[in-house]
Amino acid sequence: MRVVVAPDSFKGSVTADDAARALARGWLAHRPGDDVRLLPLADGGEGTVDAFAAALPDAERRTMTVPGPDGRPVSAAWLLLPDGTAVLELAQSSGLPLMRRPDPLGAHTYGLGVVARAALAAGATRLVIGLGGSASTDGGAGALSALGLRLQDEGGRDLPLGGAALADLARLDATYLLPAPPAGVQLLVDVTAPLTGPAGAAAVYGPQKGAGAADVTLLDRALRRFAELAGGDPDEPGAGAAGGTAYGLATLWGATITPGASTIAALVGLADALAGADVVLTGEGRFDETSLTGKVVGSLLQAAGSAGASVGVVAGQIGGPIPGSVSAAVPLVELAGSVEAALSDPARWLTKAGELLSRRLTRA
């Protein structure tokens, strides 16, 4: 049988590449004669830089230290491609796992702006920025601040970093905002959420970052205030990605918002890999209804269905009903017995899940 192993990363636990290797080991332990191809994916979140690096071996990887989402220094990698494109990943500079503890009101994206500034200084003529896995809900104000935008209150004072501070925004000064690179900025997003409202960045994703009900109300009001002064289209699908960072960069830096999963899938040749495949194995940290709205697994389910392949899904946890397009699903928490056990040795449980799927999907 031809098997394509194409997972996303399991956020904060295991990379997409390591997850793919573990699933393949499990499958081959039961069916060593099968043709198994590894194709780790990303959707703009964690693993985006690695996915580009794997597909483009001529890329130059650079690493730098920047302020993380809570101000502590973190190490962030980015790529410079031979054609002058720089590939950045918000998760590396401003991701939720980088926080010592959740801070939904004060977390920021300043580090992403520092990386973008360095890429421009290195001569990048185009930026591709993966937006996903963010710790903050600041509308990208932190990143824009690092790029030279000034955000001030009624007294002309610069606002502190963090989404909550935007509620006091009175003036935007773009005098010293660095211009976007000549070939533009492409944002890879993994959600279709607008900036504000019941389906927006604060309401839907704020609780995942530690926001309580009052925090969500404050953050949504702060983002609305930001949009009142910045303009643009806060209702554009994907504007709410990465706590509204997509909106901020699109409005004030002219960036374009594009689906990350399909963009990266095309880059790594997913369509060619699926042609003639019998089985596709995929997975992510949590599989639920949000997986079907622009993320790797949802996009892969559509592509595999068109190719006529059976799909096995592995996830740390599974929430909600399993769609009919999934032939078999394995939650690692059930295999391991607890969340703690699954997180302590994810490669072990992914390998077991791969073997289990090889039996369920082949009945041999």
mmCIF file of C-alpha atoms in Angstrom:
data_model
loop_
_atom_site.group_PDB
_atom_site.id
_atom_site.type_symbol
_atom_site.label_atom_id
_atom_site.label_comp_id
_atom_site.label_asym_id
_atom_site.label_seq_id
_atom_site.Cartn_x
_atom_site.Cartn_y
_atom_site.Cartn_z
ATOM 1 C CA MET A 1 0.000 0.000 0.000
ATOM 2 C CA ARG A 2 1.002 3.615 -0.525
ATOM 3 C CA VAL A 3 0.818 5.602 2.680
ATOM 4 C CA VAL A 4 1.361 9.358 3.080
ATOM 5 C CA VAL A 5 2.166 10.525 6.603
ATOM 6 C CA ALA A 6 1.397 14.236 6.771
ATOM 7 C CA PRO A 7 0.796 15.572 10.288
ATOM 8 C CA ASP A 8 0.928 19.066 11.685
ATOM 9 C CA SER A 9 3.038 19.708 14.762
ATOM 10 C CA PHE A 10 1.545 18.813 18.138
ATOM 11 C CA LYS A 11 1.787 22.270 19.633
ATOM 12 C CA GLY A 12 4.327 22.523 22.440
ATOM 13 C CA SER A 13 4.935 18.778 22.354
ATOM 14 C CA VAL A 14 6.457 17.410 19.150
ATOM 15 C CA THR A 15 7.373 18.830 15.745
ATOM 16 C CA ALA A 16 5.561 17.794 12.586
ATOM 17 C CA ASP A 17 8.713 16.066 11.324
ATOM 18 C CA ASP A 18 9.161 14.040 14.513
ATOM 19 C CA ALA A 19 5.456 13.198 14.584
ATOM 20 C CA ALA A 20 5.613 11.946 10.998
ATOM 21 C CA ARG A 21 8.636 9.760 11.771
ATOM 22 C CA ALA A 22 6.966 8.246 14.823
ATOM 23 C CA LEU A 23 3.715 7.475 12.996
ATOM 24 C CA ALA A 24 5.672 5.910 10.137
ATOM 25 C CA ARG A 25 7.664 3.726 12.547
ATOM 26 C CA GLY A 26 4.450 2.403 14.027
ATOM 27 C CA TRP A 27 2.880 1.700 10.668
ATOM 28 C CA LEU A 28 5.972 -0.055 9.307
ATOM 29 C CA ALA A 29 6.305 -2.160 12.453
ATOM 30 C CA HIS A 30 3.110 -3.905 11.370
ATOM 31 C CA ARG A 31 3.387 -3.527 7.588
ATOM 32 C CA PRO A 32 7.105 -3.268 6.722
ATOM 33 C CA GLY A 33 6.508 -3.755 3.004
ATOM 34 C CA ASP A 34 4.352 -0.689 2.477
ATOM 35 C CA ASP A 35 5.500 2.403 0.571
ATOM 36 C CA VAL A 36 5.434 5.108 3.252
ATOM 37 C CA ARG A 37 6.185 8.732 2.405
ATOM 38 C CA LEU A 38 6.728 11.394 5.067
ATOM 39 C CA LEU A 39 5.366 14.864 4.361
ATOM 40 C CA PRO A 40 5.276 16.986 7.546
ATOM 41 C CA LEU A 41 3.012 19.998 7.158
ATOM 42 C CA ALA A 42 2.154 23.306 8.792
ATOM 43 C CA ASP A 43 -0.613 25.862 8.462
ATOM 44 C CA GLY A 44 1.212 29.036 9.382
ATOM 45 C CA GLY A 45 1.645 28.119 13.025
ATOM 46 C CA GLU A 46 4.375 26.138 14.739
ATOM 47 C CA GLY A 47 6.535 24.286 12.202
ATOM 48 C CA THR A 48 6.110 26.722 9.313
ATOM 49 C CA VAL A 49 9.815 27.532 9.084
ATOM 50 C CA ASP A 50 10.696 23.835 9.254
ATOM 51 C CA ALA A 51 8.205 22.979 6.493
ATOM 52 C CA PHE A 52 9.720 25.592 4.189
ATOM 53 C CA ALA A 53 13.247 24.489 5.086
ATOM 54 C CA ALA A 54 12.464 20.868 4.262
ATOM 55 C CA ALA A 55 10.952 21.802 0.904
ATOM 56 C CA LEU A 56 13.614 24.387 0.003
ATOM 57 C CA PRO A 57 17.064 23.039 0.890
ATOM 58 C CA ASP A 58 18.815 26.169 -0.425
ATOM 59 C CA ALA A 59 17.222 28.289 2.284
ATOM 60 C CA GLU A 60 19.586 29.917 4.770
ATOM 61 C CA ARG A 61 18.453 29.492 8.363
ATOM 62 C CA ARG A 62 19.196 32.352 10.723
ATOM 63 C CA THR A 63 18.569 32.499 14.455
ATOM 64 C CA MET A 64 18.357 35.526 16.709
ATOM 65 C CA THR A 65 17.359 36.440 20.247
ATOM 66 C CA VAL A 66 14.290 38.656 20.594
ATOM 67 C CA PRO A 67 11.873 39.703 23.340
ATOM 68 C CA GLY A 68 9.313 36.941 23.787
ATOM 69 C CA PRO A 69 5.589 37.509 24.333
ATOM 70 C CA ASP A 70 6.148 38.208 28.020
ATOM 71 C CA GLY A 71 9.363 40.200 27.509
ATOM 72 C CA ARG A 72 11.819 37.452 28.397
ATOM 73 C CA PRO A 73 14.380 36.714 25.657
ATOM 74 C CA VAL A 74 13.667 33.830 23.287
ATOM 75 C CA SER A 75 15.503 32.337 20.323
ATOM 76 C CA ALA A 76 13.674 32.696 16.994
ATOM 77 C CA ALA A 77 14.691 31.151 13.670
ATOM 78 C CA TRP A 78 13.807 32.474 10.229
ATOM 79 C CA LEU A 79 14.783 31.651 6.669
ATOM 80 C CA LEU A 80 16.293 33.712 3.878
ATOM 81 C CA LEU A 81 15.606 32.155 0.489
ATOM 82 C CA PRO A 82 17.815 32.642 -2.580
ATOM 83 C CA ASP A 83 15.130 34.766 -4.265
ATOM 84 C CA GLY A 84 15.160 37.294 -1.423
ATOM 85 C CA THR A 85 12.087 35.988 0.367
ATOM 86 C CA ALA A 86 12.300 35.743 4.157
ATOM 87 C CA VAL A 87 10.102 33.223 5.948
ATOM 88 C CA LEU A 88 9.127 34.119 9.509
ATOM 89 C CA GLU A 89 7.079 32.242 12.078
ATOM 90 C CA LEU A 90 5.226 34.110 14.810
ATOM 91 C CA ALA A 91 5.165 30.994 16.984
ATOM 92 C CA GLN A 92 8.955 31.149 17.348
ATOM 93 C CA SER A 93 9.038 34.723 18.621
ATOM 94 C CA SER A 94 5.596 35.313 20.129
ATOM 95 C CA GLY A 95 4.047 31.878 20.663
ATOM 96 C CA LEU A 96 1.952 30.737 23.596
ATOM 97 C CA PRO A 97 4.361 27.968 24.732
ATOM 98 C CA LEU A 98 7.025 30.663 25.242
ATOM 99 C CA MET A 99 5.076 32.204 28.121
ATOM 100 C CA ARG A 100 6.109 31.471 31.696
ATOM 101 C CA ARG A 101 2.445 31.852 32.602
ATOM 102 C CA PRO A 102 -0.592 33.102 30.636
ATOM 103 C CA ASP A 103 -0.987 36.871 30.427
ATOM 104 C CA PRO A 104 -3.909 37.496 28.060
ATOM 105 C CA LEU A 105 -3.937 41.262 28.621
ATOM 106 C CA GLY A 106 -0.205 41.951 28.510
ATOM 107 C CA ALA A 107 1.249 39.389 26.078
ATOM 108 C CA HIS A 108 2.469 40.935 22.828
ATOM 109 C CA THR A 109 3.962 40.381 19.380
ATOM 110 C CA TYR A 110 6.915 42.767 19.673
ATOM 111 C CA GLY A 111 9.408 39.947 19.014
ATOM 112 C CA LEU A 112 7.845 39.189 15.637
ATOM 113 C CA GLY A 113 8.459 42.783 14.604
ATOM 114 C CA VAL A 114 12.080 42.523 15.696
ATOM 115 C CA VAL A 115 12.544 39.456 13.463
ATOM 116 C CA ALA A 116 10.833 41.214 10.548
ATOM 117 C CA ARG A 117 13.070 44.240 11.022
ATOM 118 C CA ALA A 118 16.160 41.998 10.953
ATOM 119 C CA ALA A 119 14.961 40.302 7.774
ATOM 120 C CA LEU A 120 14.545 43.665 6.085
ATOM 121 C CA ALA A 121 18.004 44.738 7.254
ATOM 122 C CA ALA A 122 19.409 41.524 5.745
ATOM 123 C CA GLY A 123 18.034 42.554 2.366
ATOM 124 C CA ALA A 124 14.786 40.591 2.194
ATOM 125 C CA THR A 125 12.596 41.833 -0.649
ATOM 126 C CA ARG A 126 9.519 39.827 0.368
ATOM 127 C CA LEU A 127 8.246 38.436 3.651
ATOM 128 C CA VAL A 128 6.178 35.325 4.220
ATOM 129 C CA ILE A 129 4.951 35.282 7.812
ATOM 130 C CA GLY A 130 3.300 32.289 9.419
ATOM 131 C CA LEU A 131 0.665 33.459 11.883
ATOM 132 C CA GLY A 132 -0.507 30.868 14.373
ATOM 133 C CA GLY A 133 0.007 29.742 17.930
ATOM 134 C CA SER A 134 0.168 33.262 19.315
ATOM 135 C CA ALA A 135 0.209 34.104 23.008
ATOM 136 C CA SER A 136 -1.397 37.518 22.594
ATOM 137 C CA THR A 137 -4.440 39.418 21.408
ATOM 138 C CA ASP A 138 -2.779 42.697 20.504
ATOM 139 C CA GLY A 139 -3.832 43.104 16.878
ATOM 140 C CA GLY A 140 -0.183 42.934 15.824
ATOM 141 C CA ALA A 141 0.402 46.278 17.548
ATOM 142 C CA GLY A 142 3.520 44.959 19.245
ATOM 143 C CA ALA A 143 5.069 43.847 15.952
ATOM 144 C CA LEU A 144 4.177 47.134 14.312
ATOM 145 C CA SER A 145 5.667 49.016 17.254
ATOM 146 C CA ALA A 146 8.960 47.191 16.723
ATOM 147 C CA LEU A 147 8.774 48.262 13.085
ATOM 148 C CA GLY A 148 8.430 51.923 14.058
ATOM 149 C CA LEU A 149 4.719 52.575 14.544
ATOM 150 C CA ARG A 150 3.877 54.723 17.564
ATOM 151 C CA LEU A 151 0.658 54.063 19.456
ATOM 152 C CA GLN A 152 -0.228 56.867 21.867
ATOM 153 C CA ASP A 153 -2.888 57.727 24.440
ATOM 154 C CA GLU A 154 -4.749 61.034 24.857
ATOM 155 C CA GLY A 155 -1.757 62.550 26.620
ATOM 156 C CA GLY A 156 0.627 61.700 23.784
ATOM 157 C CA ARG A 157 2.303 58.947 25.808
ATOM 158 C CA ASP A 158 3.348 55.705 24.107
ATOM 159 C CA LEU A 159 1.102 52.838 25.108
ATOM 160 C CA PRO A 160 2.582 49.844 26.914
ATOM 161 C CA LEU A 161 2.699 46.563 25.041
ATOM 162 C CA GLY A 162 -0.227 44.155 25.183
ATOM 163 C CA GLY A 163 -3.744 43.987 23.832
ATOM 164 C CA ALA A 164 -5.469 45.583 26.807
ATOM 165 C CA ALA A 165 -3.555 48.829 26.349
ATOM 166 C CA LEU A 166 -5.224 49.392 22.979
ATOM 167 C CA ALA A 167 -8.393 50.383 24.813
ATOM 168 C CA ASP A 168 -6.626 53.692 25.581
ATOM 169 C CA LEU A 169 -5.412 54.255 22.022
ATOM 170 C CA ALA A 170 -5.941 57.826 20.827
ATOM 171 C CA ARG A 171 -3.409 58.283 18.019
ATOM 172 C CA LEU A 172 -1.388 56.253 15.523
ATOM 173 C CA ASP A 173 1.838 57.805 14.247
ATOM 174 C CA ALA A 174 3.289 55.969 11.257
ATOM 175 C CA THR A 175 6.013 58.555 10.580
ATOM 176 C CA TYR A 176 8.804 56.133 11.394
ATOM 177 C CA LEU A 177 7.087 52.885 10.408
ATOM 178 C CA LEU A 178 9.456 50.971 8.131
ATOM 179 C CA PRO A 179 8.011 50.465 4.652
ATOM 180 C CA ALA A 180 7.008 46.955 3.684
ATOM 181 C CA PRO A 181 9.480 45.193 1.357
ATOM 182 C CA PRO A 182 9.046 45.916 -2.366
ATOM 183 C CA ALA A 183 7.629 42.472 -3.217
ATOM 184 C CA GLY A 184 5.145 42.616 -0.373
ATOM 185 C CA VAL A 185 4.188 40.634 2.712
ATOM 186 C CA GLN A 186 2.191 37.404 2.639
ATOM 187 C CA LEU A 187 0.506 36.220 5.826
ATOM 188 C CA LEU A 188 -0.186 32.510 6.261
ATOM 189 C CA VAL A 189 -3.175 32.041 8.549
ATOM 190 C CA ASP A 190 -4.870 28.994 10.005
ATOM 191 C CA VAL A 191 -8.256 30.514 10.872
ATOM 192 C CA THR A 192 -11.015 32.416 9.097
ATOM 193 C CA ALA A 193 -12.063 34.512 12.114
ATOM 194 C CA PRO A 194 -12.711 38.249 11.801
ATOM 195 C CA LEU A 195 -10.985 40.678 14.142
ATOM 196 C CA THR A 196 -13.820 41.341 16.597
ATOM 197 C CA GLY A 197 -17.245 40.150 17.677
ATOM 198 C CA PRO A 198 -18.513 36.760 18.874
ATOM 199 C CA ALA A 199 -16.446 34.930 16.235
ATOM 200 C CA GLY A 200 -13.424 37.197 16.600
ATOM 201 C CA ALA A 201 -9.917 36.950 17.966
ATOM 202 C CA ALA A 202 -10.710 37.700 21.608
ATOM 203 C CA ALA A 203 -13.974 35.765 21.932
ATOM 204 C CA VAL A 204 -12.871 32.549 20.242
ATOM 205 C CA TYR A 205 -9.156 32.339 20.960
ATOM 206 C CA GLY A 206 -8.705 34.547 24.023
ATOM 207 C CA PRO A 207 -9.772 31.796 26.465
ATOM 208 C CA GLN A 208 -7.056 29.524 25.053
ATOM 209 C CA LYS A 209 -4.556 32.197 26.102
ATOM 210 C CA GLY A 210 -5.906 32.503 29.638
ATOM 211 C CA ALA A 211 -8.561 35.167 29.120
ATOM 212 C CA GLY A 212 -11.593 35.110 31.393
ATOM 213 C CA ALA A 213 -14.967 36.590 30.439
ATOM 214 C CA ALA A 214 -14.038 40.101 31.587
ATOM 215 C CA ASP A 215 -10.695 39.876 29.771
ATOM 216 C CA VAL A 216 -12.417 38.851 26.546
ATOM 217 C CA THR A 217 -14.765 41.842 26.783
ATOM 218 C CA LEU A 218 -11.858 44.219 27.386
ATOM 219 C CA LEU A 219 -9.724 42.770 24.598
ATOM 220 C CA ASP A 220 -12.565 42.866 22.097
ATOM 221 C CA ARG A 221 -13.237 46.518 22.980
ATOM 222 C CA ALA A 222 -9.518 47.274 22.654
ATOM 223 C CA LEU A 223 -9.351 45.678 19.201
ATOM 224 C CA ARG A 224 -12.418 47.640 18.126
ATOM 225 C CA ARG A 225 -10.697 50.834 19.217
ATOM 226 C CA PHE A 226 -7.598 49.858 17.244
ATOM 227 C CA ALA A 227 -9.740 49.250 14.164
ATOM 228 C CA GLU A 228 -11.528 52.583 14.561
ATOM 229 C CA LEU A 229 -8.227 54.415 14.205
ATOM 230 C CA ALA A 230 -6.403 52.075 11.806
ATOM 231 C CA GLY A 231 -9.250 51.531 9.319
ATOM 232 C CA GLY A 232 -8.906 48.587 6.969
ATOM 233 C CA ASP A 233 -11.305 45.646 6.987
ATOM 234 C CA PRO A 234 -11.650 44.066 10.443
ATOM 235 C CA ASP A 235 -14.277 41.677 9.046
ATOM 236 C CA GLU A 236 -11.976 40.157 6.430
ATOM 237 C CA PRO A 237 -11.806 36.371 6.883
ATOM 238 C CA GLY A 238 -8.583 35.615 8.728
ATOM 239 C CA ALA A 239 -8.196 39.129 10.138
ATOM 240 C CA GLY A 240 -8.476 37.671 13.633
ATOM 241 C CA ALA A 241 -5.561 35.261 13.099
ATOM 242 C CA ALA A 242 -2.866 35.333 15.790
ATOM 243 C CA GLY A 243 -4.849 37.591 18.085
ATOM 244 C CA GLY A 244 -5.577 40.018 15.255
ATOM 245 C CA THR A 245 -1.982 40.257 14.049
ATOM 246 C CA ALA A 246 -3.213 39.518 10.527
ATOM 247 C CA TYR A 247 -5.484 42.559 10.708
ATOM 248 C CA GLY A 248 -2.751 44.877 11.966
ATOM 249 C CA LEU A 249 -0.201 43.855 9.355
ATOM 250 C CA ALA A 250 -2.742 43.864 6.538
ATOM 251 C CA THR A 251 -4.114 47.297 7.432
ATOM 252 C CA LEU A 252 -0.968 49.189 8.336
ATOM 253 C CA TRP A 253 1.648 47.340 6.292
ATOM 254 C CA GLY A 254 -0.345 46.272 3.244
ATOM 255 C CA ALA A 255 0.097 42.539 3.871
ATOM 256 C CA THR A 256 -2.128 39.974 2.152
ATOM 257 C CA ILE A 257 -3.940 37.274 4.144
ATOM 258 C CA THR A 258 -3.791 33.777 2.650
ATOM 259 C CA PRO A 259 -4.651 30.261 3.893
ATOM 260 C CA GLY A 260 -1.470 28.788 5.334
ATOM 261 C CA ALA A 261 -2.349 25.112 5.054
ATOM 262 C CA SER A 262 -3.066 25.169 1.308
ATOM 263 C CA THR A 263 -0.070 27.401 0.579
ATOM 264 C CA ILE A 264 2.365 25.108 2.378
ATOM 265 C CA ALA A 265 0.693 21.982 0.978
ATOM 266 C CA ALA A 266 1.294 23.289 -2.533
ATOM 267 C CA LEU A 267 4.903 24.144 -1.686
ATOM 268 C CA VAL A 268 5.742 20.642 -0.458
ATOM 269 C CA GLY A 269 3.905 18.851 -3.281
ATOM 270 C CA LEU A 270 0.986 17.370 -1.358
ATOM 271 C CA ALA A 271 -1.190 16.881 -4.447
ATOM 272 C CA ASP A 272 1.481 14.774 -6.173
ATOM 273 C CA ALA A 273 2.029 12.747 -2.998
ATOM 274 C CA LEU A 274 -1.683 11.996 -2.656
ATOM 275 C CA ALA A 275 -2.034 10.815 -6.250
ATOM 276 C CA GLY A 276 -2.372 7.047 -5.983
ATOM 277 C CA ALA A 277 -2.155 6.993 -2.178
ATOM 278 C CA ASP A 278 -4.251 4.389 -0.383
ATOM 279 C CA VAL A 279 -3.987 5.834 3.113
ATOM 280 C CA VAL A 280 -3.177 9.224 4.609
ATOM 281 C CA LEU A 281 -2.138 9.620 8.240
ATOM 282 C CA THR A 282 -2.373 13.069 9.777
ATOM 283 C CA GLY A 283 -2.688 14.613 13.192
ATOM 284 C CA GLU A 284 -2.360 17.581 15.540
ATOM 285 C CA GLY A 285 -2.422 18.384 19.224
ATOM 286 C CA ARG A 286 -6.195 18.713 19.487
ATOM 287 C CA PHE A 287 -8.747 17.689 16.895
ATOM 288 C CA ASP A 288 -12.104 19.452 17.132
ATOM 289 C CA GLU A 289 -14.445 21.597 15.065
ATOM 290 C CA THR A 290 -11.802 24.321 14.659
ATOM 291 C CA SER A 291 -9.597 21.785 12.848
ATOM 292 C CA LEU A 292 -11.948 22.009 9.893
ATOM 293 C CA THR A 293 -11.613 25.791 9.456
ATOM 294 C CA GLY A 294 -8.320 26.357 7.689
ATOM 295 C CA LYS A 295 -5.989 24.112 9.678
ATOM 296 C CA VAL A 296 -3.764 21.320 8.355
ATOM 297 C CA VAL A 297 -5.987 18.385 9.237
ATOM 298 C CA GLY A 298 -9.158 19.928 7.824
ATOM 299 C CA SER A 299 -7.450 20.870 4.569
ATOM 300 C CA LEU A 300 -5.895 17.443 4.306
ATOM 301 C CA LEU A 301 -9.247 15.727 4.803
ATOM 302 C CA GLN A 302 -10.593 17.565 1.781
ATOM 303 C CA ALA A 303 -7.560 16.784 -0.354
ATOM 304 C CA ALA A 304 -7.470 13.110 0.647
ATOM 305 C CA GLY A 305 -11.187 12.763 -0.049
ATOM 306 C CA SER A 306 -10.670 14.066 -3.567
ATOM 307 C CA ALA A 307 -7.823 11.582 -4.014
ATOM 308 C CA GLY A 308 -9.925 8.663 -2.761
ATOM 309 C CA ALA A 309 -7.598 7.811 0.123
ATOM 310 C CA SER A 310 -8.632 6.633 3.570
ATOM 311 C CA VAL A 311 -7.646 8.976 6.378
ATOM 312 C CA GLY A 312 -6.419 8.153 9.868
ATOM 313 C CA VAL A 313 -6.234 10.996 12.387
ATOM 314 C CA VAL A 314 -4.089 11.040 15.517
ATOM 315 C CA ALA A 315 -4.495 13.794 18.087
ATOM 316 C CA GLY A 316 -3.453 14.409 21.634
ATOM 317 C CA GLN A 317 -7.113 14.944 22.412
ATOM 318 C CA ILE A 318 -10.285 14.709 20.342
ATOM 319 C CA GLY A 319 -13.209 17.001 21.070
ATOM 320 C CA GLY A 320 -16.616 16.673 19.451
ATOM 321 C CA PRO A 321 -17.870 14.250 16.805
ATOM 322 C CA ILE A 322 -15.552 12.680 14.245
ATOM 323 C CA PRO A 323 -16.488 13.731 10.685
ATOM 324 C CA GLY A 324 -17.370 11.026 8.204
ATOM 325 C CA SER A 325 -14.302 11.820 6.117
ATOM 326 C CA VAL A 326 -12.141 10.276 8.878
ATOM 327 C CA SER A 327 -11.842 6.496 8.594
ATOM 328 C CA ALA A 328 -10.196 6.022 11.996
ATOM 329 C CA ALA A 329 -9.128 8.316 14.827
ATOM 330 C CA VAL A 330 -6.806 7.731 17.773
ATOM 331 C CA PRO A 331 -6.542 10.097 20.780
ATOM 332 C CA LEU A 332 -3.125 9.787 22.409
ATOM 333 C CA VAL A 333 -4.598 10.576 25.831
ATOM 334 C CA GLU A 334 -6.590 7.337 25.709
ATOM 335 C CA LEU A 335 -3.567 5.334 24.577
ATOM 336 C CA ALA A 336 -1.314 6.798 27.260
ATOM 337 C CA GLY A 337 -3.927 6.901 30.003
ATOM 338 C CA SER A 338 -3.587 10.597 30.823
ATOM 339 C CA VAL A 339 -2.599 13.958 29.400
ATOM 340 C CA GLU A 340 0.573 13.940 31.481
ATOM 341 C CA ALA A 341 1.639 10.525 30.204
ATOM 342 C CA ALA A 342 0.957 11.473 26.582
ATOM 343 C CA LEU A 343 2.983 14.669 26.894
ATOM 344 C CA SER A 344 5.878 12.998 28.690
ATOM 345 C CA ASP A 345 6.741 10.719 25.765
ATOM 346 C CA PRO A 346 4.804 11.754 22.647
ATOM 347 C CA ALA A 347 7.027 9.819 20.228
ATOM 348 C CA ARG A 348 6.245 6.561 22.025
ATOM 349 C CA TRP A 349 2.492 7.068 21.846
ATOM 350 C CA LEU A 350 2.574 8.324 18.278
ATOM 351 C CA THR A 351 4.439 5.167 17.289
ATOM 352 C CA LYS A 352 1.776 3.061 19.001
ATOM 353 C CA ALA A 353 -0.922 5.088 17.276
ATOM 354 C CA GLY A 354 0.711 4.470 13.896
ATOM 355 C CA GLU A 355 0.701 0.725 14.486
ATOM 356 C CA LEU A 356 -2.899 0.800 15.696
ATOM 357 C CA LEU A 357 -3.999 2.680 12.581
ATOM 358 C CA SER A 358 -2.143 0.213 10.365
ATOM 359 C CA ARG A 359 -4.408 -2.500 11.766
ATOM 360 C CA ARG A 360 -7.631 -0.502 11.711
ATOM 361 C CA LEU A 361 -7.195 0.833 8.204
ATOM 362 C CA THR A 362 -5.998 -2.354 6.541
ATOM 363 C CA ARG A 363 -7.745 -5.075 8.552
ATOM 364 C CA ALA A 364 -4.648 -7.192 8.088
#
